[in-house]
Amino acid sequence: MKDKIVVALGGNALGKTPKEQHELVKGTAVPIVDLIAAGHEVVLAHGNGPQVGMINLAMETASVSDAGTPEMPFPECGAMSQGYIGYHLQNAIREELLNRGMDVPVATVVTQVIVDKNDPAFTNPTKPIGSFYSKEEADELSAKKGYNMVEDAGRGYRRVVPSPRPIDVAEKATVKALVDNNHVVITVGGGGIPVVKEGNKLVGVPAVIDKDFASAKIAEILDADYLIILTAVEKVAINFGKENEKWLSKLDFAETEQYIKEGHFAPGSMLPKIEAALGFAKSKSGRKSLITSLEKAKEGIEGITGTLITQ
Ligand SMILES: Nc1ncnc2c1ncn2[C@@H]1O[C@H](COP(=O)(O)OP(=O)(O)O)[C@@H](O)[C@H]1O
Ligand SMILES: NC(=O)OP(=O)(O)O
């Protein structure tokens, strides 16, 4: 059966530097084009944590050291990250399609995602962005720039920013028109540029929306059949990293909710994926979510691997 699939790409699909990203996306394009070649309609979303942090820090540093460089607001940095990542992704996918004799149009839509200005996330920053730092470097950044720095799962310190929930996608009609006309669309990159509605205006806010929640939102809007979250693990586990670790192939709603309650999924990494996957699968009868690795996307959709969340 041919499905409409929203694919959310994790950090391992992109890398950290322009050179690394340019190389990595060539590999990322292969499983994406496998899905297109199998006849599925594919819509792509991706993260931007490392990239938006890098852009923001670079612009801040430049504006301090060079009087001619203006300060760049945070939402503009999010928009830059969408363009930068979308540019690499769309070219890699285009090339992979052409190499297989498929002349399918691919484009990135600069996408704004509407959030609630009263979302409690604005007073409780949780989304890690940018590089990892030592405790000393983190303290210095915090003192110099006023950044909120937190320890990230034993991997070092990272800046955190607010991460409000997505409510709606401003460019949804454009995305839908392109998808309906068989274009491969890259949208809600980095979770979308967070904006609040003020009358007829959309005003950017300094935050980073979780790309898994934004992907679930656009999947609902587009009436997709599948949400596929591609990350670094082939399956989701309970007791992850422990002696009694158990990899899961299928989860129904009640099991998923129970495992969330029991704390099996790490906040800031697997938990938002599980919550987004569950939310999408529950939003309409027949909808399914799959969490698997980039390399296993094709086998995942064929039911061979991955963790499927469905009724
Ligand atoms: N219960 C779990 N099952 C599987 N992986 C988990 C679990 N809890 C935490 N993880 C970790 O979450 C990671 C995915 O989160 P993250 O790296 O933030 O994702 P991405 O950058 O792909 O969006 C996995 O690679 C794994 O290390
Ligand atoms: N916006 C977002 O969720 O980015 P990461 O996936 O890189 O954290």
GROMACS .gro file of N, CA, C and O in nm, residues 63 99 116 141 150 153 161 184 214 217 271 279-282 301:
model
   64
   63SER      N    1   2.858   4.033   1.619
   63SER     CA    2   2.801   4.166   1.648
   63SER      C    3   2.876   4.235   1.762
   63SER      O    4   2.881   4.357   1.769
   99ASN      N    5   1.989   1.036  -0.989
   99ASN     CA    6   2.075   0.920  -1.010
   99ASN      C    7   1.994   0.793  -1.035
   99ASN      O    8   2.042   0.697  -1.093
  116ASP      N    9   0.168   2.934   2.156
  116ASP     CA   10   0.092   3.017   2.250
  116ASP      C   11   0.191   3.103   2.328
  116ASP      O   12   0.283   3.048   2.391
  141LEU      N   13   3.003   3.122   2.979
  141LEU     CA   14   2.899   3.162   2.883
  141LEU      C   15   2.777   3.217   2.954
  141LEU      O   16   2.715   3.315   2.911
  150VAL      N   17   2.276   2.380   3.105
  150VAL     CA   18   2.245   2.262   3.187
  150VAL      C   19   2.332   2.144   3.146
  150VAL      O   20   2.378   2.135   3.032
  153ALA      N   21   2.276   1.478   3.011
  153ALA     CA   22   2.292   1.331   3.015
  153ALA      C   23   2.437   1.283   3.017
  153ALA      O   24   2.474   1.191   2.944
  161VAL      N   25   1.701   2.658   2.571
  161VAL     CA   26   1.607   2.767   2.539
  161VAL      C   27   1.464   2.712   2.553
  161VAL      O   28   1.444   2.590   2.555
  184VAL      N   29   0.834   1.676  -0.334
  184VAL     CA   30   0.890   1.634  -0.205
  184VAL      C   31   0.918   1.764  -0.128
  184VAL      O   32   0.992   1.849  -0.176
  214ALA      N   33   0.650   1.904   1.613
  214ALA     CA   34   0.612   1.979   1.492
  214ALA      C   35   0.584   1.881   1.377
  214ALA      O   36   0.492   1.903   1.297
  217LYS      N   37   0.249   1.739   1.424
  217LYS     CA   38   0.147   1.840   1.391
  217LYS      C   39   0.125   1.848   1.240
  217LYS      O   40   0.011   1.844   1.192
  271LEU      N   41   1.179   1.065   2.506
  271LEU     CA   42   1.042   1.098   2.552
  271LEU      C   43   0.963   1.183   2.451
  271LEU      O   44   0.849   1.147   2.419
  279GLY      N   45   0.087   1.069   2.017
  279GLY     CA   46  -0.013   1.173   1.987
  279GLY      C   47  -0.064   1.160   1.845
  279GLY      O   48  -0.185   1.167   1.819
  280PHE      N   49   0.027   1.138   1.749
  280PHE     CA   50  -0.016   1.126   1.609
  280PHE      C   51  -0.098   0.999   1.590
  280PHE      O   52  -0.206   1.002   1.529
  281ALA      N   53  -0.050   0.886   1.642
  281ALA     CA   54  -0.120   0.758   1.622
  281ALA      C   55  -0.261   0.763   1.683
  281ALA      O   56  -0.355   0.702   1.630
  282LYS      N   57  -0.276   0.838   1.793
  282LYS     CA   58  -0.406   0.845   1.860
  282LYS      C   59  -0.501   0.944   1.793
  282LYS      O   60  -0.621   0.945   1.822
  301ILE      N   61   0.931   0.054   0.731
  301ILE     CA   62   0.799   0.072   0.667
  301ILE      C   63   0.747  -0.061   0.613
  301ILE      O   64   0.627  -0.083   0.601
   0.00000   0.00000   0.00000
